[in-house]
CSV table of N, CA, C and O in Angstrom, one decimal:
chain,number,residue,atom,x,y,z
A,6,UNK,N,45.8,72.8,-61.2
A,6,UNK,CA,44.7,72.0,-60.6
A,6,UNK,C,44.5,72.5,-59.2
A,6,UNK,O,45.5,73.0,-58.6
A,7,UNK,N,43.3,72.5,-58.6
A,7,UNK,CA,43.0,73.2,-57.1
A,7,UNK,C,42.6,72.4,-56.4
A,7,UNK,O,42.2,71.4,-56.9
A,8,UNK,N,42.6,72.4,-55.2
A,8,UNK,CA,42.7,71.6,-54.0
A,8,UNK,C,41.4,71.0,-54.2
A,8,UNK,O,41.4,69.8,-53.9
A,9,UNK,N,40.3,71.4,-54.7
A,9,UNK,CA,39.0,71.1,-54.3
A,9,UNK,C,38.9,69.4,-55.8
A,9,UNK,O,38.3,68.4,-55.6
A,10,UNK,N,39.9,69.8,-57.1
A,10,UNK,CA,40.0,68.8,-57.6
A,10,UNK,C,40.6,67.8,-57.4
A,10,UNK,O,40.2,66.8,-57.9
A,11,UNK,N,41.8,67.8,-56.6
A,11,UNK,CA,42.6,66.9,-56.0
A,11,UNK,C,41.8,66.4,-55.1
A,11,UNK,O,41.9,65.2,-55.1
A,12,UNK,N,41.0,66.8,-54.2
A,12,UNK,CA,40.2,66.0,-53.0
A,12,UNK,C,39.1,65.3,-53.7
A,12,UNK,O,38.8,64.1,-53.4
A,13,UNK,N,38.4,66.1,-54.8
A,13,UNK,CA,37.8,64.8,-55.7
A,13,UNK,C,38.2,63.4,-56.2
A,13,UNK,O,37.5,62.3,-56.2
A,14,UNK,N,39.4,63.6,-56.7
A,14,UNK,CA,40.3,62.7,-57.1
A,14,UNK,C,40.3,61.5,-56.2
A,14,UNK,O,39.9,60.4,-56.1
A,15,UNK,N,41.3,62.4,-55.2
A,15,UNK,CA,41.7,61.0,-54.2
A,15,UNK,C,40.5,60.3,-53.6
A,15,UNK,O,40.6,59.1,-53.5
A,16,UNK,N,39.3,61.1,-53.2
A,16,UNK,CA,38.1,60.4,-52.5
A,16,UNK,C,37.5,59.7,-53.4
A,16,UNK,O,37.1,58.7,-53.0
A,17,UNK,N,37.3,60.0,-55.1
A,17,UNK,CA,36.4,59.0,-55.7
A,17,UNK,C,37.9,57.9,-55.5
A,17,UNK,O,37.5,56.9,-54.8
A,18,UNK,N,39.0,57.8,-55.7
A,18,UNK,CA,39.9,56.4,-55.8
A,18,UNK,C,39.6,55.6,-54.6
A,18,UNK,O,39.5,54.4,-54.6
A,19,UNK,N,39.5,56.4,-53.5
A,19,UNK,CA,38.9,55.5,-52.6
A,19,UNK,C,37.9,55.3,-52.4
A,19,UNK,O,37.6,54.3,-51.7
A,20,UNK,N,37.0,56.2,-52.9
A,20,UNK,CA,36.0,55.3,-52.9
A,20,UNK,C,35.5,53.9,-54.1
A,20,UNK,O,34.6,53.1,-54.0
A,21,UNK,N,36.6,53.9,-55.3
A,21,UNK,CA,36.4,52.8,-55.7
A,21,UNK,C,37.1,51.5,-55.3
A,21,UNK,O,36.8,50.4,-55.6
A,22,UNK,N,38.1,52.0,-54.5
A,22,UNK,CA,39.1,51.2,-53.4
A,22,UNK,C,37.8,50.0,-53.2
A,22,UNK,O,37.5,48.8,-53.4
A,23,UNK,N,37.3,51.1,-52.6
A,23,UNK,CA,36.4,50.9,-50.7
A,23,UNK,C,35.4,50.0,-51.4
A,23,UNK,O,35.2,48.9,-50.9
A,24,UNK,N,34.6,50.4,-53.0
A,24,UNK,CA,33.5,49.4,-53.0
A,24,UNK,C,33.7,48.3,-53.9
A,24,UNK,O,33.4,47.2,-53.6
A,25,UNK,N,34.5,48.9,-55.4
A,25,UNK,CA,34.9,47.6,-56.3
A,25,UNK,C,36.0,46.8,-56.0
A,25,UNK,O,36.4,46.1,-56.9
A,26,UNK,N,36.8,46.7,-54.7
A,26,UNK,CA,38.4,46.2,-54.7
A,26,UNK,C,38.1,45.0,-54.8
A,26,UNK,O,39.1,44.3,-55.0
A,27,UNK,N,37.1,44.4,-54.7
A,27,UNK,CA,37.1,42.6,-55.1
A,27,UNK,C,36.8,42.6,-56.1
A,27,UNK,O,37.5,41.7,-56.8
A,28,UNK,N,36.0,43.3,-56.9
A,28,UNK,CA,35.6,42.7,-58.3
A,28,UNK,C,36.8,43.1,-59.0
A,28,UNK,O,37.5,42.1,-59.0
A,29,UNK,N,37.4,44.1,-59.6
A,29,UNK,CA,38.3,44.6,-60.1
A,29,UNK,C,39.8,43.7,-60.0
A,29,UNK,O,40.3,43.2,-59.0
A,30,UNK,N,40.3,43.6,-61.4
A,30,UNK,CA,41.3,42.8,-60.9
A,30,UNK,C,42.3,43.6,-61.1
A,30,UNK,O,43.3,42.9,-60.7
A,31,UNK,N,42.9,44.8,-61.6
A,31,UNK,CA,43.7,45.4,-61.7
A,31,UNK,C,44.3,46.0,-60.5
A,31,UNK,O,45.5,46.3,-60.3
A,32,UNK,N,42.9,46.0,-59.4
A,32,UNK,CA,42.8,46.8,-58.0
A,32,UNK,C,43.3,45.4,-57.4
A,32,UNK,O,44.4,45.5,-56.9
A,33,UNK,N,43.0,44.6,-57.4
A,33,UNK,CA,43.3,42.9,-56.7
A,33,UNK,C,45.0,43.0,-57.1
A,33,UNK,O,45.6,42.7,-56.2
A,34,UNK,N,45.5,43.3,-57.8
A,34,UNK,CA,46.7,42.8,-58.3
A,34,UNK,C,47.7,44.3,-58.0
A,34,UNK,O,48.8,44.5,-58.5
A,35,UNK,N,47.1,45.0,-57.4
A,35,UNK,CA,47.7,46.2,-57.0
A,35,UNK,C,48.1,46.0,-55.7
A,35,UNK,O,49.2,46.0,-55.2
A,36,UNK,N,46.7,45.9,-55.1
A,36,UNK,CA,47.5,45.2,-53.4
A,36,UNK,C,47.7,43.7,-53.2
A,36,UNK,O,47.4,42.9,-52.3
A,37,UNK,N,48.3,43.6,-54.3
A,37,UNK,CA,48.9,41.8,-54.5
A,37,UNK,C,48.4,40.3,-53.6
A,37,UNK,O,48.9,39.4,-53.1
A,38,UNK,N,47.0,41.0,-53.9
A,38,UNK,CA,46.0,39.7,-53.2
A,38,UNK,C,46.2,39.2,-52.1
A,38,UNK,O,46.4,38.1,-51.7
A,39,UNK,N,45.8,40.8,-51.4
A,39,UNK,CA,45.9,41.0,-49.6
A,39,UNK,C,44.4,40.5,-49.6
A,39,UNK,O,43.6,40.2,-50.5
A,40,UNK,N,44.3,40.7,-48.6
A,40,UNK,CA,42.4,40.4,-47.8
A,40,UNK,C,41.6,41.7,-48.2
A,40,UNK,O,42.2,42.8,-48.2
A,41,UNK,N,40.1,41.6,-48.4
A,41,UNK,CA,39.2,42.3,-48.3
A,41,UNK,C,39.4,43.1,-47.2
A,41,UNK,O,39.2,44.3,-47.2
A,42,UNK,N,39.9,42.5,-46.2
A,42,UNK,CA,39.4,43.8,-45.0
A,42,UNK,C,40.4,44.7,-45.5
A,42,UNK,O,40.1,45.9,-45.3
A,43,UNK,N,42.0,44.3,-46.4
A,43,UNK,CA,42.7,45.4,-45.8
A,43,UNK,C,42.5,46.7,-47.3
A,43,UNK,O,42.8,47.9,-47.3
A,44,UNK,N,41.9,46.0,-48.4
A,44,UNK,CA,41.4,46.8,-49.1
A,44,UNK,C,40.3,47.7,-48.3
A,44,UNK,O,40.3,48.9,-48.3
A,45,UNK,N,39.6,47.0,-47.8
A,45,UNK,CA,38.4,48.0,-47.4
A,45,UNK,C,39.0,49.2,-46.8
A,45,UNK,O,38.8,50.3,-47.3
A,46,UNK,N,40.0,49.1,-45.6
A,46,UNK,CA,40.4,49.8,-44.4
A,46,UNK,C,41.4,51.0,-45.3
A,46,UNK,O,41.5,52.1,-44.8
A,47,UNK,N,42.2,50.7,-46.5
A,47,UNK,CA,42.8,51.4,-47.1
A,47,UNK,C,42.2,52.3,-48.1
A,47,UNK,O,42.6,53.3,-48.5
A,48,UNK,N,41.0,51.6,-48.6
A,48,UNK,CA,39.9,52.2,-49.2
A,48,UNK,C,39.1,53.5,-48.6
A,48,UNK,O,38.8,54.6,-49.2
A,49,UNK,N,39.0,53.1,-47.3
A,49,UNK,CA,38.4,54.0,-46.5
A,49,UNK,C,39.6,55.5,-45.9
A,49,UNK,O,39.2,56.6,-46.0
A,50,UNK,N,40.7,55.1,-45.6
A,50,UNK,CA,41.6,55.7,-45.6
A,50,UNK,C,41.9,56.9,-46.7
A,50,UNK,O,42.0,58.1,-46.4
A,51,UNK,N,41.9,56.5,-47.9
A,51,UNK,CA,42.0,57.3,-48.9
A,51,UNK,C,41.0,58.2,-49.1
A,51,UNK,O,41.3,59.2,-49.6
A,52,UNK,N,39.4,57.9,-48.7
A,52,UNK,CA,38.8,58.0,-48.9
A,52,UNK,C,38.3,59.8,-47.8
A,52,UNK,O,37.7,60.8,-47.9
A,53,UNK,N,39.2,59.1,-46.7
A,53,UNK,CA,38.9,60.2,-45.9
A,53,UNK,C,40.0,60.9,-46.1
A,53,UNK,O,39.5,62.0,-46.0
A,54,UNK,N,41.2,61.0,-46.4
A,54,UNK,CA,41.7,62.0,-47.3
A,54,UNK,C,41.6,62.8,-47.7
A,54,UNK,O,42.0,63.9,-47.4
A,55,UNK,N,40.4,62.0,-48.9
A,55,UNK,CA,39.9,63.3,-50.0
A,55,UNK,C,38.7,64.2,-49.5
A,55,UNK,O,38.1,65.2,-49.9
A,56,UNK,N,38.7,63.5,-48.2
A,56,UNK,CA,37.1,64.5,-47.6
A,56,UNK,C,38.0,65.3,-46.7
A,56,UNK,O,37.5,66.4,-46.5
A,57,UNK,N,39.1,65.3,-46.0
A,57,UNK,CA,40.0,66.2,-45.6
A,57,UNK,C,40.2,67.3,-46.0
A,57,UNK,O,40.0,68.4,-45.5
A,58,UNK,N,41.0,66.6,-47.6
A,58,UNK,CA,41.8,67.5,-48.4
A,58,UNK,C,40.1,69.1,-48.8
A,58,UNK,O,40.2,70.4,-48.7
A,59,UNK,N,38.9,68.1,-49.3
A,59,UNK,CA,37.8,69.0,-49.2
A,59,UNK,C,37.3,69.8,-48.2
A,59,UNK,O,36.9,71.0,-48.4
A,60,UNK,N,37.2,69.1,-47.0
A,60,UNK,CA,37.2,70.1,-45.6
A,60,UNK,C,37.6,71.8,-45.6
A,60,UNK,O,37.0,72.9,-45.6
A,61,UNK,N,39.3,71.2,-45.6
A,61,UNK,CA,40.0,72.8,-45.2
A,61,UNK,C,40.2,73.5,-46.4
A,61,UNK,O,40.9,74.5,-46.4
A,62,UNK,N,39.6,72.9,-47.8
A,62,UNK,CA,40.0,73.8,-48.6
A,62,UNK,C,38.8,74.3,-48.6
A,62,UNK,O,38.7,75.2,-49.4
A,63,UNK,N,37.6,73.9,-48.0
A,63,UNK,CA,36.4,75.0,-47.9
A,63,UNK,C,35.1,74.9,-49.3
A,63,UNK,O,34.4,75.7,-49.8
A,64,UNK,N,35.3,73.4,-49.4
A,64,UNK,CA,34.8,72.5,-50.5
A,64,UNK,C,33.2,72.4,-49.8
A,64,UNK,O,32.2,72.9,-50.3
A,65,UNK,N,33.2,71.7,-48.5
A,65,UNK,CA,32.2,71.1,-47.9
A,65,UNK,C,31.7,72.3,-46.9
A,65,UNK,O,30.8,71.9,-46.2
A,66,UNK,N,32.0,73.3,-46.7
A,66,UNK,CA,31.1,74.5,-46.0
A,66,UNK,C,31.1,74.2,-45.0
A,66,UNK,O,31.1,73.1,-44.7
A,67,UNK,N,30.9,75.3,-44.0
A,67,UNK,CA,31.1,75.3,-42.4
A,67,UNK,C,30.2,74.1,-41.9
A,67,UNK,O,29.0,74.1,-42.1
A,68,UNK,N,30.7,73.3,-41.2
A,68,UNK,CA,30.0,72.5,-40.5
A,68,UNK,C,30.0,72.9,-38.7
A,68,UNK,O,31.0,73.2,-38.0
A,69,UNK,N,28.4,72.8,-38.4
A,69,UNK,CA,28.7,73.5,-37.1
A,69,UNK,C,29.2,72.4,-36.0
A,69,UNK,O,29.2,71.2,-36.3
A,70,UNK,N,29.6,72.9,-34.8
A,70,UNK,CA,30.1,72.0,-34.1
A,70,UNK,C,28.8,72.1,-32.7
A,70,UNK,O,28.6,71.2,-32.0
A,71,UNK,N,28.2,73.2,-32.6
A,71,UNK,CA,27.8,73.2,-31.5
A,71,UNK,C,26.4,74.0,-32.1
A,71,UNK,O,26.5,75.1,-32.7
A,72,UNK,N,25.2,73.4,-31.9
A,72,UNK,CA,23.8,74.1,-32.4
A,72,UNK,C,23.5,75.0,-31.3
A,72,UNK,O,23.3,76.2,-31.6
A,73,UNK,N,23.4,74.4,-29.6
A,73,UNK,CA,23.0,75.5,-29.0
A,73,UNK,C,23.9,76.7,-28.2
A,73,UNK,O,23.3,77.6,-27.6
């Protein structure tokens, strides 16, 4: 498996962290019925991970830092 599917992975988990963690009860019973915020924040967390992990493995393409 390659970096670029591993950063898929982890970013869709957070991203379903990030949007179904209330509805879902398997996700509710995972973080043992903490608060929304702290699903959200850990959702988000994972989430940037997987856009990390996509970053440097050269998934998401040169992003410029400076136009002029």
């Amino acid at each position: 498996m390659d970096m670029r599917t591993i950063g898929i992975i982890v970013f869709a988990i957070g991203m379903i962290i990030f949007l179904f963690g209330r509805k879902f009860i398997l996700i509710r019973l995972y973080f043992k019925k903490r608060s929304v915020f702290s699903q959200l924040f850990w959702g988000i967390v994972i989430a940037a991970i997987g856009v990390a992990i996509l970053y440097f493995d050269g998934a998401l393409g040169w992003i410029p830092m400076n136009k002029f």
